[in-house]
mmCIF file of C-alpha atoms and ligand atoms in Angstrom:
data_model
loop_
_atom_site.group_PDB
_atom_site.id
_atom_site.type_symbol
_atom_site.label_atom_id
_atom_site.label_comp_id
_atom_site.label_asym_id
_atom_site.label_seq_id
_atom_site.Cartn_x
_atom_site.Cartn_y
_atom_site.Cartn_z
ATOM 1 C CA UNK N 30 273.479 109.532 -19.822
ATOM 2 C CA UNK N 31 270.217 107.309 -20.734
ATOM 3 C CA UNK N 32 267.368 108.087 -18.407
ATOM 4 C CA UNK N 33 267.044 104.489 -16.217
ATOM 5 C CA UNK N 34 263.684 104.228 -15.288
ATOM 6 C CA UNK N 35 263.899 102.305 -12.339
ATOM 7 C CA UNK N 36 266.127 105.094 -11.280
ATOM 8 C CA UNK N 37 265.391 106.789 -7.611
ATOM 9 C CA UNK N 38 266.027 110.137 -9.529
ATOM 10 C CA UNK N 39 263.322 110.230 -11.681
ATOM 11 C CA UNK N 40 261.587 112.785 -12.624
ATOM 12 C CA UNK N 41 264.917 114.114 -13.591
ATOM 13 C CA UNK N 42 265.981 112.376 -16.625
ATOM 14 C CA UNK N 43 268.143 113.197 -19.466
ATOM 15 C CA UNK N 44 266.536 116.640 -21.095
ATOM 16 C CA UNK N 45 268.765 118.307 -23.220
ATOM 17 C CA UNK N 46 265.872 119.497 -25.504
ATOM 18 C CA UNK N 47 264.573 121.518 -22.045
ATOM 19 C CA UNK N 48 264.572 125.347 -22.839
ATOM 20 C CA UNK N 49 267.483 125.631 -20.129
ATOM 21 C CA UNK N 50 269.588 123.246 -21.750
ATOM 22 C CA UNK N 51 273.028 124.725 -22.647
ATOM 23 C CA UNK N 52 271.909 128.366 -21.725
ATOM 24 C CA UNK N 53 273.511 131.038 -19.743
ATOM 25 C CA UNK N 54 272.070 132.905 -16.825
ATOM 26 C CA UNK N 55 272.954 136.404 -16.556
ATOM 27 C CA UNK N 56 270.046 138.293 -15.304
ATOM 28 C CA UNK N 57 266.751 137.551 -13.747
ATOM 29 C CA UNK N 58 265.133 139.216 -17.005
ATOM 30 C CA UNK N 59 265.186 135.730 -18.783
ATOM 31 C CA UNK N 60 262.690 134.413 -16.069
ATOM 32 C CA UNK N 61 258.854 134.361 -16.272
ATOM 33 C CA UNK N 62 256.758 133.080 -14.197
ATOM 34 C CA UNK N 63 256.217 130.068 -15.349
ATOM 35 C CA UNK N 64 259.653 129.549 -15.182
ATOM 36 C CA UNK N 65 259.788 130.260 -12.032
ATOM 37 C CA UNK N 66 256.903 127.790 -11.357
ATOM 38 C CA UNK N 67 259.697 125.507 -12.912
ATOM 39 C CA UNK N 68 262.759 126.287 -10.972
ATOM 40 C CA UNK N 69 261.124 125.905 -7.698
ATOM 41 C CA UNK N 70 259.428 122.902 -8.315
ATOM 42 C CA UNK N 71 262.694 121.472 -9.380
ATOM 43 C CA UNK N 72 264.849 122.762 -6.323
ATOM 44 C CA UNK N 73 261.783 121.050 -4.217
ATOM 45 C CA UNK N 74 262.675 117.571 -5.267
ATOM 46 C CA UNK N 75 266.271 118.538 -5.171
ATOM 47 C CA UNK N 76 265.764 119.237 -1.326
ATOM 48 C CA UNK N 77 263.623 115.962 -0.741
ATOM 49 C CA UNK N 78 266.643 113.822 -2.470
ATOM 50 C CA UNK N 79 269.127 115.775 -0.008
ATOM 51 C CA UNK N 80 266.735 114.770 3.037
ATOM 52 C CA UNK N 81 266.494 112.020 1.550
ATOM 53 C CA UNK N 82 269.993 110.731 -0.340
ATOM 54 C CA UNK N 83 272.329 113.316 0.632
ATOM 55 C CA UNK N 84 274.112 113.273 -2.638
ATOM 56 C CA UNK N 85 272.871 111.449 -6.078
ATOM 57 C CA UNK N 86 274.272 111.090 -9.313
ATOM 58 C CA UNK N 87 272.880 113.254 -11.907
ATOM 59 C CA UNK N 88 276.075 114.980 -13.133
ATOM 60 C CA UNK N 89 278.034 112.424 -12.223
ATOM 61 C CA UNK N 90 281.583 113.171 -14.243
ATOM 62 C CA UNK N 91 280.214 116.936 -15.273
ATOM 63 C CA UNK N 92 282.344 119.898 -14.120
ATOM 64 C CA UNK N 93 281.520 123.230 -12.776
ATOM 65 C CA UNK N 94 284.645 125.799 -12.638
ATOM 66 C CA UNK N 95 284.147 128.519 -9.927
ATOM 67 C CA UNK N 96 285.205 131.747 -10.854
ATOM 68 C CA UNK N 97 285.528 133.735 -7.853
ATOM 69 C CA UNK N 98 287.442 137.881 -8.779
ATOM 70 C CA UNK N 99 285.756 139.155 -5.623
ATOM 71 C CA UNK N 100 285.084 137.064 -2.212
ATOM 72 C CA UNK N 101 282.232 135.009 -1.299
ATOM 73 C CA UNK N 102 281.111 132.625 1.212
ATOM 74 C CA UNK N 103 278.238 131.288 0.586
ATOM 75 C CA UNK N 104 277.536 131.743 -3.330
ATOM 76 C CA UNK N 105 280.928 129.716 -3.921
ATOM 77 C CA UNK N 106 280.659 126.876 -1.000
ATOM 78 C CA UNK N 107 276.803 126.641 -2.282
ATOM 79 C CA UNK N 108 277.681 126.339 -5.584
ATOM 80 C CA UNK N 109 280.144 123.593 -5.024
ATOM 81 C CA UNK N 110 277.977 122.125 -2.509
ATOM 82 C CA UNK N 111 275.536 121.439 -5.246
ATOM 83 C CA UNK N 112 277.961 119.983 -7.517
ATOM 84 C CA UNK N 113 278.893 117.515 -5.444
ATOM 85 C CA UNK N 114 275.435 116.681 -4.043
ATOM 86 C CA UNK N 115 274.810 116.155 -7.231
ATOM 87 C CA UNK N 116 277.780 113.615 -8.011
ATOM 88 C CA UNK N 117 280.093 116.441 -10.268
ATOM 89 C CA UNK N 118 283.149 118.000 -9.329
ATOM 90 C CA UNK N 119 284.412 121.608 -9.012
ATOM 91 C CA UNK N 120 287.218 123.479 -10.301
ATOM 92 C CA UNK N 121 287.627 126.071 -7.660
ATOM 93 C CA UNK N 122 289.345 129.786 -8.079
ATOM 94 C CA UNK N 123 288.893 131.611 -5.766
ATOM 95 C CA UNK N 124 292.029 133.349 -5.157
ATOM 96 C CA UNK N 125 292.317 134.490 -8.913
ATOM 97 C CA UNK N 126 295.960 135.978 -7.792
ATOM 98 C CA UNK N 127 297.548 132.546 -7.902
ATOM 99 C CA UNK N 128 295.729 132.149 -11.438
ATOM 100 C CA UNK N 129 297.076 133.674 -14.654
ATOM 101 C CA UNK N 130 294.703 136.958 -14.166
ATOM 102 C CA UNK N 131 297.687 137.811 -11.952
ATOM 103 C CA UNK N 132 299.800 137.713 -15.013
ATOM 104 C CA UNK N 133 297.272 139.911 -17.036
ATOM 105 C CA UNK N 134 295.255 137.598 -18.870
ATOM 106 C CA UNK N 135 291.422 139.203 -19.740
ATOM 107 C CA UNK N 136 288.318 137.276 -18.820
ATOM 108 C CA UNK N 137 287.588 136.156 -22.194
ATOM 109 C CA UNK N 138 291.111 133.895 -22.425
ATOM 110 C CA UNK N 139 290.589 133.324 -19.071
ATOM 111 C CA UNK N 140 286.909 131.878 -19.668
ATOM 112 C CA UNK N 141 288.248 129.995 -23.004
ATOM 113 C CA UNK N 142 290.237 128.176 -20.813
ATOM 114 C CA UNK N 143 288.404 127.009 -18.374
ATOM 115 C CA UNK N 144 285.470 126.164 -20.856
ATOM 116 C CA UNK N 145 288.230 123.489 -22.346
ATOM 117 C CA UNK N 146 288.115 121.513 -18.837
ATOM 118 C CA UNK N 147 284.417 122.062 -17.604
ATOM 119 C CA UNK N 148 280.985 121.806 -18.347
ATOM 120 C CA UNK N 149 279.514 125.149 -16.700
ATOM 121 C CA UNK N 150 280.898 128.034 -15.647
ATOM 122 C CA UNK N 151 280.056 130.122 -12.384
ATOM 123 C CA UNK N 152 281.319 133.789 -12.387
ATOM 124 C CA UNK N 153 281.486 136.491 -9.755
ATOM 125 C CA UNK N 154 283.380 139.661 -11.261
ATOM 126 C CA UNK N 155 283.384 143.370 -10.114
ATOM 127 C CA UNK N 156 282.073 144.624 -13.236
ATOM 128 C CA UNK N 157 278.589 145.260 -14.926
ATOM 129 C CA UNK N 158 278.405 143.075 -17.547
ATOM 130 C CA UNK N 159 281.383 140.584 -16.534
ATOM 131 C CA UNK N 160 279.103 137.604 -17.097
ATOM 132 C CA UNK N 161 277.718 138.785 -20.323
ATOM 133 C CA UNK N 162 281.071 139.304 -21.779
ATOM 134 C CA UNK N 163 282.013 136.269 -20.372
ATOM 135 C CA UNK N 164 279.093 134.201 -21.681
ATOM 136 C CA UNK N 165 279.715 136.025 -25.775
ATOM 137 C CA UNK N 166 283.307 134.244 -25.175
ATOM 138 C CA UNK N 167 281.939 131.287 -23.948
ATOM 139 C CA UNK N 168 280.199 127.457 -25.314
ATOM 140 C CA UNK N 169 279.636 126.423 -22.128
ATOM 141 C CA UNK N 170 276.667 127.600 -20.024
ATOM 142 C CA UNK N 171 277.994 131.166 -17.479
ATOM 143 C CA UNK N 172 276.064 131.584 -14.587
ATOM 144 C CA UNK N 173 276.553 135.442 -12.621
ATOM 145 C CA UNK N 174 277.296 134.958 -9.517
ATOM 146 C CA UNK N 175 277.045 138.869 -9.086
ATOM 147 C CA UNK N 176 278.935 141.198 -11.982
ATOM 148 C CA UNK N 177 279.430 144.354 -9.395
ATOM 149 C CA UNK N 178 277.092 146.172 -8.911
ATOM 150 C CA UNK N 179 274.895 145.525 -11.823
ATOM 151 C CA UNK N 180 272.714 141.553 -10.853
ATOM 152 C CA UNK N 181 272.911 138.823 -8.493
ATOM 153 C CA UNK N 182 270.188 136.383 -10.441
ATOM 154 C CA UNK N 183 270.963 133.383 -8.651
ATOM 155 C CA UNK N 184 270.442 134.928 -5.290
ATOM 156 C CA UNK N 185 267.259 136.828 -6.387
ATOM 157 C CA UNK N 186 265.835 133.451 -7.430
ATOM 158 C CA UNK N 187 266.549 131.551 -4.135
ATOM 159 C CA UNK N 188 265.280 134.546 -2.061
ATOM 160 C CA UNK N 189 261.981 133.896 -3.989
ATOM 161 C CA UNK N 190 262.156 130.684 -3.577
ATOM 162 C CA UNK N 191 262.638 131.505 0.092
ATOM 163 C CA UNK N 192 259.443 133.717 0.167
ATOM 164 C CA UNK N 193 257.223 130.746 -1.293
ATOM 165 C CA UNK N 194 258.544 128.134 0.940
ATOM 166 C CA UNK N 195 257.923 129.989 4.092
ATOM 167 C CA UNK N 196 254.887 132.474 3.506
ATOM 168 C CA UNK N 197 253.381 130.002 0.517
ATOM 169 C CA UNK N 198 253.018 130.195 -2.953
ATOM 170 C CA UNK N 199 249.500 131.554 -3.160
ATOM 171 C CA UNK N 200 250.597 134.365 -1.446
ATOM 172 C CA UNK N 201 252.439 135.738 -3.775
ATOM 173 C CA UNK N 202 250.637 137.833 -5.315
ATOM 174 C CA UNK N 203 249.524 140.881 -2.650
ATOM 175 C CA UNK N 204 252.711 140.708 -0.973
ATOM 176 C CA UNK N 205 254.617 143.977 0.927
ATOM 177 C CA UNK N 206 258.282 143.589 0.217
ATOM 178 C CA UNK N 207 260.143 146.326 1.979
ATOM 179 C CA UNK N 208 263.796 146.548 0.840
ATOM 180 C CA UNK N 209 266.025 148.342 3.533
ATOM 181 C CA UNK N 210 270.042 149.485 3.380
ATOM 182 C CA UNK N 211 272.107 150.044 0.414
ATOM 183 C CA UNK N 212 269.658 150.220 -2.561
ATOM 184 C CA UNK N 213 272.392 152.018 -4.949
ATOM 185 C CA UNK N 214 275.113 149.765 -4.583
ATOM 186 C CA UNK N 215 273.320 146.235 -3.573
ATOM 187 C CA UNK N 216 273.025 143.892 -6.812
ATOM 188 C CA UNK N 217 270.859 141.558 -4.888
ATOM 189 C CA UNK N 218 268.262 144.167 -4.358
ATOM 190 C CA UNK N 219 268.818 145.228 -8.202
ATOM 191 C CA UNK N 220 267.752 141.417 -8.781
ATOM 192 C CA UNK N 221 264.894 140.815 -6.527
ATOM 193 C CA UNK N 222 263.283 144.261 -7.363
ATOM 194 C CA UNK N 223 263.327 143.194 -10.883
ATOM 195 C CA UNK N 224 262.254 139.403 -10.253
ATOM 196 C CA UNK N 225 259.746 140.131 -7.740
ATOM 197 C CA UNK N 226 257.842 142.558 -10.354
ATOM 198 C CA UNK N 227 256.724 139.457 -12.084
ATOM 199 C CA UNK N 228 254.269 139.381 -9.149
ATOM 200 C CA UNK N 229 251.693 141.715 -8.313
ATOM 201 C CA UNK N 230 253.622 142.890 -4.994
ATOM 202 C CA UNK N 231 253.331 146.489 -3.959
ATOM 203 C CA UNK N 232 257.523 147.531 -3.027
ATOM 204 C CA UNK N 233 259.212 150.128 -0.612
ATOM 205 C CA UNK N 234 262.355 150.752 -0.609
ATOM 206 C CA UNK N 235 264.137 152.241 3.029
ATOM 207 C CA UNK N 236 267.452 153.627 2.204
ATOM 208 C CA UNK N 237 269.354 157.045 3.198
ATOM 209 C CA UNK N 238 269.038 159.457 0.440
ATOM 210 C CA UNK N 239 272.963 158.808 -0.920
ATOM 211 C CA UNK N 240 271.977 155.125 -1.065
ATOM 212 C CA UNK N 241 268.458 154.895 -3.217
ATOM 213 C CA UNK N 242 267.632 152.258 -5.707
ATOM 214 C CA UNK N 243 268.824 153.262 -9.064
ATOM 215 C CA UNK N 244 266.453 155.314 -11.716
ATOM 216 C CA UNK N 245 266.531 152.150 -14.081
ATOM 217 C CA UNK N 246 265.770 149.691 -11.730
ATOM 218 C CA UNK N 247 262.572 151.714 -10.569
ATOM 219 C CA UNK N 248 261.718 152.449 -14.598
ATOM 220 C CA UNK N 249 261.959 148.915 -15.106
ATOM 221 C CA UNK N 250 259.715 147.831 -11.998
ATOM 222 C CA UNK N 251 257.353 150.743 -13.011
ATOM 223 C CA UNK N 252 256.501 149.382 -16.432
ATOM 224 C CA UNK N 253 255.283 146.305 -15.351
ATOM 225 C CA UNK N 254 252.730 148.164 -13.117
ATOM 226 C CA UNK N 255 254.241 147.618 -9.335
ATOM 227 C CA UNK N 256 253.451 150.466 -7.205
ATOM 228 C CA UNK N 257 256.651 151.598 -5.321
ATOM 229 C CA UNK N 258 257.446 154.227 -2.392
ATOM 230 C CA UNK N 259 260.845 155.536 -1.359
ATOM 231 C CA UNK N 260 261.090 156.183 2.640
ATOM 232 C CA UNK N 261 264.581 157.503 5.006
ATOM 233 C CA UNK N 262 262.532 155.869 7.803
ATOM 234 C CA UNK N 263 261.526 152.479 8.616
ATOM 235 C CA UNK N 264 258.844 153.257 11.116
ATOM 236 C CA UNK N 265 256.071 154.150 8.614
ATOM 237 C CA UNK N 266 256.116 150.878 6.963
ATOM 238 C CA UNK N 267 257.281 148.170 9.378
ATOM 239 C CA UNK N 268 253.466 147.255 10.260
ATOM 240 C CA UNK N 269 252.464 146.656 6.927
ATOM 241 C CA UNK N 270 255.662 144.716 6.097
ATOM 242 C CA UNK N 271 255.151 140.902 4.827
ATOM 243 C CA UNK N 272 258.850 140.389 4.012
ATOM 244 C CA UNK N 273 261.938 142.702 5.356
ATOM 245 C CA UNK N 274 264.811 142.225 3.334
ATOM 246 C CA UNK N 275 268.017 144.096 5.189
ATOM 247 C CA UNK N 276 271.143 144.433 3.168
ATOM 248 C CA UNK N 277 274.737 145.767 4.052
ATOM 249 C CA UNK N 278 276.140 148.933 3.558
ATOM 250 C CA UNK N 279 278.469 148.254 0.567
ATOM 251 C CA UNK N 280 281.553 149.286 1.770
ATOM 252 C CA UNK N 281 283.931 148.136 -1.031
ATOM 253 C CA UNK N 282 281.794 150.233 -3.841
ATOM 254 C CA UNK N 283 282.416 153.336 -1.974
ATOM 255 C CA UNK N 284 284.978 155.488 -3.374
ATOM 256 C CA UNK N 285 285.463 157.984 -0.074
ATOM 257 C CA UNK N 286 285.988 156.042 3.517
ATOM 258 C CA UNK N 287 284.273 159.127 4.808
ATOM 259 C CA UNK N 288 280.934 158.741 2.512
ATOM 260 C CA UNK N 289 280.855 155.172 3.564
ATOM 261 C CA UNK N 290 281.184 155.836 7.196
ATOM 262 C CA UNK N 291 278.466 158.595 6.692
ATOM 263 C CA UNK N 292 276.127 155.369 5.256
ATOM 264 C CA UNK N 293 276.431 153.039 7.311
ATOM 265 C CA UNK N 294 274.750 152.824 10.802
ATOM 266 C CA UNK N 295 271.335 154.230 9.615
ATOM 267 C CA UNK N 296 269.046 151.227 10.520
ATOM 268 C CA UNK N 297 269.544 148.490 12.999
ATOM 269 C CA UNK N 298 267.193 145.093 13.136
ATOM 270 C CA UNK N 299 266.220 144.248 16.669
ATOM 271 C CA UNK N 300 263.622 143.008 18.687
ATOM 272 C CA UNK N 301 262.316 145.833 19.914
ATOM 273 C CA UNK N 302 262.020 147.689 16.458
ATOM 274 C CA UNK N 303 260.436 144.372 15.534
ATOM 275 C CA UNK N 304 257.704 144.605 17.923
ATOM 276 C CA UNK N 305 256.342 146.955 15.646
ATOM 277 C CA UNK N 306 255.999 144.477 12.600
ATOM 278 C CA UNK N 307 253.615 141.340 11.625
ATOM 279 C CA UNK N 308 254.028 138.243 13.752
ATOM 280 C CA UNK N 309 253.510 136.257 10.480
ATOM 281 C CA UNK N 310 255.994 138.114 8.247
ATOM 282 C CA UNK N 311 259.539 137.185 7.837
ATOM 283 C CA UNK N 312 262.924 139.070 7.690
ATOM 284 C CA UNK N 313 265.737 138.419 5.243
ATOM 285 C CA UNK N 314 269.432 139.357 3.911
ATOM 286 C CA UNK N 315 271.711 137.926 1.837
ATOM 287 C CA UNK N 316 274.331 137.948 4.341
ATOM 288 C CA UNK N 317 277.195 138.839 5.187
ATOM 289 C CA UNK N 318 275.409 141.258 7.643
ATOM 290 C CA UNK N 319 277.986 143.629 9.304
ATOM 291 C CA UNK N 320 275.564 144.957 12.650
ATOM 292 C CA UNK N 321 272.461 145.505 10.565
ATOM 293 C CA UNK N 322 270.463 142.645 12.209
ATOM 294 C CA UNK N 323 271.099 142.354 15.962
ATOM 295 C CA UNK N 324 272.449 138.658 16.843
ATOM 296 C CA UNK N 325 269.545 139.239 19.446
ATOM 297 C CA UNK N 326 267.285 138.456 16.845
ATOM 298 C CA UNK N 327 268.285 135.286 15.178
ATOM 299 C CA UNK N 328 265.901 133.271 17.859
ATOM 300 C CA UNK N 329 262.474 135.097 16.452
ATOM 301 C CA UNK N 330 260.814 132.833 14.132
ATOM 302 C CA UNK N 331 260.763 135.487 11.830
ATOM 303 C CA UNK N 332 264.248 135.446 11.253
ATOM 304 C CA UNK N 333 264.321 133.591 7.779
ATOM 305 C CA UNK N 334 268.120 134.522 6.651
ATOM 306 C CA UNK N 335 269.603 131.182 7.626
ATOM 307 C CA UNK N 336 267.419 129.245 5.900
ATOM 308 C CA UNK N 337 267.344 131.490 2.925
ATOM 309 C CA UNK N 338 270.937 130.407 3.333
ATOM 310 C CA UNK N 339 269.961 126.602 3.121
ATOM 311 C CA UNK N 340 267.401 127.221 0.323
ATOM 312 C CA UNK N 341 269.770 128.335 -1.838
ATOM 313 C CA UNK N 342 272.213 124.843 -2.245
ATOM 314 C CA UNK N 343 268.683 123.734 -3.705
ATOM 315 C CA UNK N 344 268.290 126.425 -5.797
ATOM 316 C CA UNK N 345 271.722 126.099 -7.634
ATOM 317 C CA UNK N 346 271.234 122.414 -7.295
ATOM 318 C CA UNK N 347 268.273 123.073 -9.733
ATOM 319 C CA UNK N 348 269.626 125.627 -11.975
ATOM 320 C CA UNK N 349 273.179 123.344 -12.612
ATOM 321 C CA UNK N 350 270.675 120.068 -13.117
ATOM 322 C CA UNK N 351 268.770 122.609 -15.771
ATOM 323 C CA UNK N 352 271.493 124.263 -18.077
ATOM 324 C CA UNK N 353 273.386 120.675 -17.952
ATOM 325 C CA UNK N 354 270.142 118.941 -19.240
ATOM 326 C CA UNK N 355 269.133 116.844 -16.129
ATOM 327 C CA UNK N 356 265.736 118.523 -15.405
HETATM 328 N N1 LIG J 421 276.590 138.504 -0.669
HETATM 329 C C1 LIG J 421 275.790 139.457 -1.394
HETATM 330 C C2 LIG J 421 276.496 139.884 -2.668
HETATM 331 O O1 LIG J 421 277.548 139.363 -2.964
HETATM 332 C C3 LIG J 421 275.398 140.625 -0.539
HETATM 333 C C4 LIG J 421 276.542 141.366 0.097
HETATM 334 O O2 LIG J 421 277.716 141.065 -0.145
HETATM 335 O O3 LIG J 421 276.234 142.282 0.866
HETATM 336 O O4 LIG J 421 275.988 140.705 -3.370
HETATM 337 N N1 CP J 422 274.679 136.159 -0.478
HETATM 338 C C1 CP J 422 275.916 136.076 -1.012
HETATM 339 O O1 CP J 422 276.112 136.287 -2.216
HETATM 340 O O2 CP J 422 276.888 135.733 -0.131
HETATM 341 P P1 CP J 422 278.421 135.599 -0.485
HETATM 342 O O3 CP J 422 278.909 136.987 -0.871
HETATM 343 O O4 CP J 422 279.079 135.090 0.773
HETATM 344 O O5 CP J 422 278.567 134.672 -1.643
#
């Protein structure tokens, strides 16, 4: 579509020689931070045209197919959300019984096909490496909506986004991030670990001692210089805390009830632990929580996970308007 320049949209105008043009995202390795710089400023004007316009054209007639093998509430209503906003349309499956995966068909047919009708592709699978194998089969841009327990990229870049919106860009840089649940099994934590090292942030990570961020994760972290510390207790680092992100105990990784029942339980959010922590920090989750953040909470200012929740429609609005050319 010609760039109309007398268009409201401007500044996003036909760029398909951008770098993100056409290109898959799989992992939050293929981000710098410049890019980064990039992707926020872009989901910034995406969020003034939603206060603004509610919905614009910019893909008007592109289509996103939504991929959904395990469930999801907010990566797959965000993602269509953004379509739409954005004047596109979605293809959604979500129940991949009723589709011909039922009948045995692998992910790469399955991708083939749906590459025929749309224009991106957004795929949550149970397995490392789903997305990559689905992008190799793929022409059309694949976006990982979470392959298992391996990377949740999307996520990882709206929580950051999340962090410079409310604590401020500047910041950045001298940041405590303490990361607290189900290190092993949590691919958002995977992400943000690896995203956040871009930054010169100092990590903990709170976990019980089954549930502790994986070797490579920490190797990777470690090479870029980030100084991390493993705790079983929250106490010791609540006060110096700048950003609490809580996950869930990942119940459908576990392969014995027992161990999972073992897990879960170990830390609980509320306002009385929170006494002990920053009155300008903030605390986070991906959500779904399942009774690791007390609904008691949700009032404190601090609370930031429901409009992490909002942040990311203008993430995803930014990353579709990118590997479709519009930004
Ligand atoms: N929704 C996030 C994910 O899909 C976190 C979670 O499910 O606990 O990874
Ligand atoms: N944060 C997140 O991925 O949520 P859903 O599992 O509901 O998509």
């Amino acid at each position: 579509m010609p760039t109309d320049p007398t268009s409201p949209y401007l500044p996003f105008g036909d760029n398909t020689h951008a770098p993100w043009y056409g290109k898959d995202i799989l992992s939050v390795n293929q981000f710098n931070r410049d890019d980064l710089g990039y992707v926020f400023g872009v989901a910034h004007e995406m969020r003034g045209m939603v206060e603004r316009v509610g919905t614009f054209d910019l893909l008007k007639g592109k289509i996103l197919a939504n991929l959904f093998y395990e469930p999801s509430t907010r990566t797959s209503s965000s993602f269509t959300a953004a379509m739409e906003r954005l004047g596109g349309s979605v293809i959604p499956i979500n129940e991949v019984k009723y589709s011909s995966v039922s009948k045995g068909e692998s992910l790469p047919d399955t991708i083939r096909t749906l590459e025929c009708y749309v224009d991106v592709i957004v795929l949550r699978h149970p397995e490392v490496g789903s997305a990559a194998i689905a992008a190799q089969a793929a022409r059309k841009p694949v976006i990982n909506a979470g392959d298992g327990i391996g990377e949740h990229p999307t996520q990882a870049l709206l929580d950051t986004f999340t962090i410079f919106e409310e604590l401020g860009e500047g910041v950045v840089d001298g940041l405590t991030v303490t990361m607290l649940g189900d290190l092993k099994y949590g691919r958002t934590v995977h992400s943000l670990a690896r995203l956040l090292s871009l930054y010169k942030v100092k990590l903990n990570y709170v976990s019980p001692d089954i549930l502790r961020m994986p070797k490579e994760v920490m190797d990777e972290v470690a090479e870029k210089g980030i100084p991390q510390d493993e705790y079983t207790s929250l106490e010791e680092v609540l006060p110096e805390t700048d950003v609490l992100y809580v996950t869930r105990v990942q119940k459908e990784r576990f392969e014995d009830p027992a161990v999972y029942e073992g897990a879960r339980g170990a830390f609980l959010i509320n306002p009385e632990i929170m006494q002990a922590a920053r009155k300008e920090m903030i605390v986070m989750h991906p959500l779904p929580r399942v009774g690791e953040i007390s609904t008691d909470f949700d009032g404190d200012p601090r609370a930031a996970y429901f409009r992490q929740m909002e942040y990311g429609l203008y993430v995803r609005m930014a990353l579709l308007a990118m590997v479709l050319g519009k930004a």
